[in-house]
Amino acid sequence: MLDTLRQIVGHVGRARDLDAALKAIVHGVRDALEVAVSSVYLLPRTQVGRPDARLVLMANEGLAAEAVGHVSMGLDEGLVGLVAQRAEPLNLDNAPLHPRYKHIANIGEEAYHAFLGAPILLRGEVLGVLVVQDREPRHFSDDQESFLVTLAAQLASSIIQAEISEAVMVPTGTSSRQLSRAAEPLRGVPGASGVAFGVAVVMYPLADLEGVPDRVCDDPQQELQRLRVAREAVRKDFALLRQSMASRVTEEECALFDAFAMMLDSESLLQGMERRILAGQWAPSALRDTVREYAAVFAGMDDDYLRQRGDDVRDLGSRILEHLQDVEGLELDYPPRTILVGREITVTHLASVPEGRLAGIVSARGSSSSHVALLARALGVPAVMGATDLPVERLDGRELFLDGYRGAVHVEPQGVLREALERLVGEEAQLSAELATLRDEPAITPDGVSVHLYVNVGLLADMAPADNVGAEGIGLYRTEIPFQVRDNFPGEDEQARVYREVLAAYAPRPAVLRTLDVGGDKPLSYFPIIEDNPFLGWRGMRLTLDHPDIFLTQVRAMLTANVGLDNLRILLPMISGVGELDEALELIARARDELREEGLPIGEVPVGVMIEVPSAVYQIDALAKRVDFLSVGTNDLTQYLLAVDRNNARVAPLYDSLHPSVLRALAEIVAGGRRANCPVSVCGELAGDPLGALVLLGFGIGSLSMSAGSLPRIKRVIRSVPLEHASRLAHAALDCERGEDVRQLLRDALRSYGLGSLVRSDADV
């Protein structure tokens, strides 16, 4: 049964559209369970979660063919509706005797008595129902029921993926029904606020067949030549591999490379690729589709040895793709309003886009607090993260509309929808123009309390937008980003040059430089860290304390860069206790003393600690008395307090920096800072959220650091809301039991001051 499950799921995953996926399901289930009827009912995407939704028969084997697409029933109708309504399986030996049985004429259902239905669920929502029926009255066995339930659970995401892929394929002459489906947005989580139209440029990893986007070729003969060159390069690879292994393995084992070479010359494989290229596909997608086709054939075979040959076909395809990418040189064209799209957009992808051309980001992986989202906010472009069902390969070159407030992506919006989205872009531009007038105004509340507003930056390119919004300094410079865009660790002199530019750009205003914080969702390609749970592993100060050479080099570079400027502040990340802090402070003192011995005039530099680990909250008094300032990293603090991996789309809705537990931790940190007379600032993304800034103001936090794009909005909040009112709101928020209640409380308060446009919601579109 397990092999059968894998085969069916594999067929569905490789299906090119929803219809093919559903046919694979009903055929596979009917054969596996040896039943007379197999059916799939689905809810239209727009009706999922609605009580008036109707389940539509989308695929079937065993009933009248004309029933598909025409038979439907509500959640309160029939046995299929009952399965969906209860969201649990139903196993009946004589279905017509059940009070919820509903006879549907002219489809041939009356001949079947045994009934087994299982709900298709994704993240708690019913998407449809998988049904089998048989002629003779009988109770399906526990094994058969388990098989159907397990299959339904595994198929949910594959069905959604196939449905979305079909929805974004909207050719000329599309029917109104297809257009209405295509108008449904792709969903993710908000990564960076803002709205934008742009053209998708798909980024895909090297040799990743499944990440290859669809593209039309202008010159099929040129694509065929590229394919020939790539195939010959792979042939040479196999010859060299065989030669290098000849002295280490037997001739029989070396013959495996000959088998790969024979597969490379397979006429059917070659013809499949050539046929697709001549039909207009570029070589990489022609290769991808041909490999999928042949791998699926092998996967469907009963013999285990032959099934494994599907892996060989995929391996061969990846090797050809690698050389195709060498041939094409990976030169991408970035249009004036580029929207980067990919399964996982990285920092290096952002750095590759020419300045002024990036309009937005859509990533299948990541969350609102992943590194790319933080950079998007710094660059002032909208981002949608965690769009797990994103049909990446279908989007290259398509016009997209990004809604960073709601985490929605519209593909080539038309008609009334387009007009509404264009109005939204206009309103956003007007709001930005209004906020720009606040650039030189102080961040002072109506009752006279000043708040210091700083910016978070990571690239030198961030400096200009940060300066344009009237920031008072740098509240967080992420030093890991220059490390990430290089191929090796930068040396002390190179680091010192970078830090000098950063410090000089803001002198005499303060600049907080955080020491290297890699690991978790911030890897270095040249220093791989492979762990089962990287967020709880070797990252931040844990890593650099284990490699004091890295830490000392960086601190020396910072101190050297500060000579004559004297605006440096050093921030230590991921401190979980006083032991780590004491060790770090000793190393900083050592670096300072070494440089003084070398003749450099190194003065005393303020050192702070990031409070982002729950244990640090409970040691706040001990930590605060050892440092010059505290900076709260609300992103990681929220993640660790709520036990939520912020990059996991399945639990992303649970990640909430306004959760009452997070707010109470913040209140404790502020109280600890006051007891030690140690100033507290917030540099997490909560500081750049108008709702979050309101509650932080109420806690009495006098310094906030955020992305440059968020600063004007936060300044407007501060200049509009008296501290006395913000304080009452903060205390009321501490009494709330749910994050949604806190959010509603703060949203209502902002609207009462005429600031509703700063926090858009679904109702605004």
Short mmCIF file of N, CA and C in Angstrom, two decimals, residues 73-86:
data_model
loop_
_atom_site.label_atom_id
_atom_site.label_comp_id
_atom_site.label_asym_id
_atom_site.label_seq_id
_atom_site.Cartn_x
_atom_site.Cartn_y
_atom_site.Cartn_z
N MET A 73 -23.17 19.67 -4.76
CA MET A 73 -24.03 19.63 -3.58
C MET A 73 -23.46 20.51 -2.48
N GLY A 74 -24.36 21.05 -1.67
CA GLY A 74 -23.95 21.89 -0.56
C GLY A 74 -23.39 21.07 0.58
N LEU A 75 -22.82 21.75 1.56
CA LEU A 75 -22.25 21.05 2.71
C LEU A 75 -23.33 20.38 3.55
N ASP A 76 -24.57 20.82 3.40
CA ASP A 76 -25.66 20.22 4.16
C ASP A 76 -26.44 19.22 3.31
N GLU A 77 -25.87 18.81 2.17
CA GLU A 77 -26.55 17.88 1.28
C GLU A 77 -25.73 16.61 1.09
N GLY A 78 -26.39 15.46 1.15
CA GLY A 78 -25.77 14.21 0.78
C GLY A 78 -24.66 13.75 1.70
N LEU A 79 -24.15 12.56 1.39
CA LEU A 79 -23.08 11.98 2.19
C LEU A 79 -21.75 12.70 1.96
N VAL A 80 -21.53 13.14 0.73
CA VAL A 80 -20.31 13.89 0.43
C VAL A 80 -20.29 15.19 1.22
N GLY A 81 -21.43 15.87 1.28
CA GLY A 81 -21.52 17.09 2.07
C GLY A 81 -21.29 16.83 3.54
N LEU A 82 -21.75 15.67 4.03
CA LEU A 82 -21.58 15.32 5.44
C LEU A 82 -20.10 15.12 5.78
N VAL A 83 -19.36 14.46 4.88
CA VAL A 83 -17.93 14.26 5.09
C VAL A 83 -17.22 15.61 5.19
N ALA A 84 -17.57 16.54 4.29
CA ALA A 84 -16.96 17.87 4.31
C ALA A 84 -17.37 18.65 5.54
N GLN A 85 -18.64 18.54 5.91
CA GLN A 85 -19.18 19.29 7.04
C GLN A 85 -18.52 18.87 8.34
N ARG A 86 -18.33 17.56 8.51
CA ARG A 86 -17.72 17.04 9.74
C ARG A 86 -16.20 17.03 9.69
#
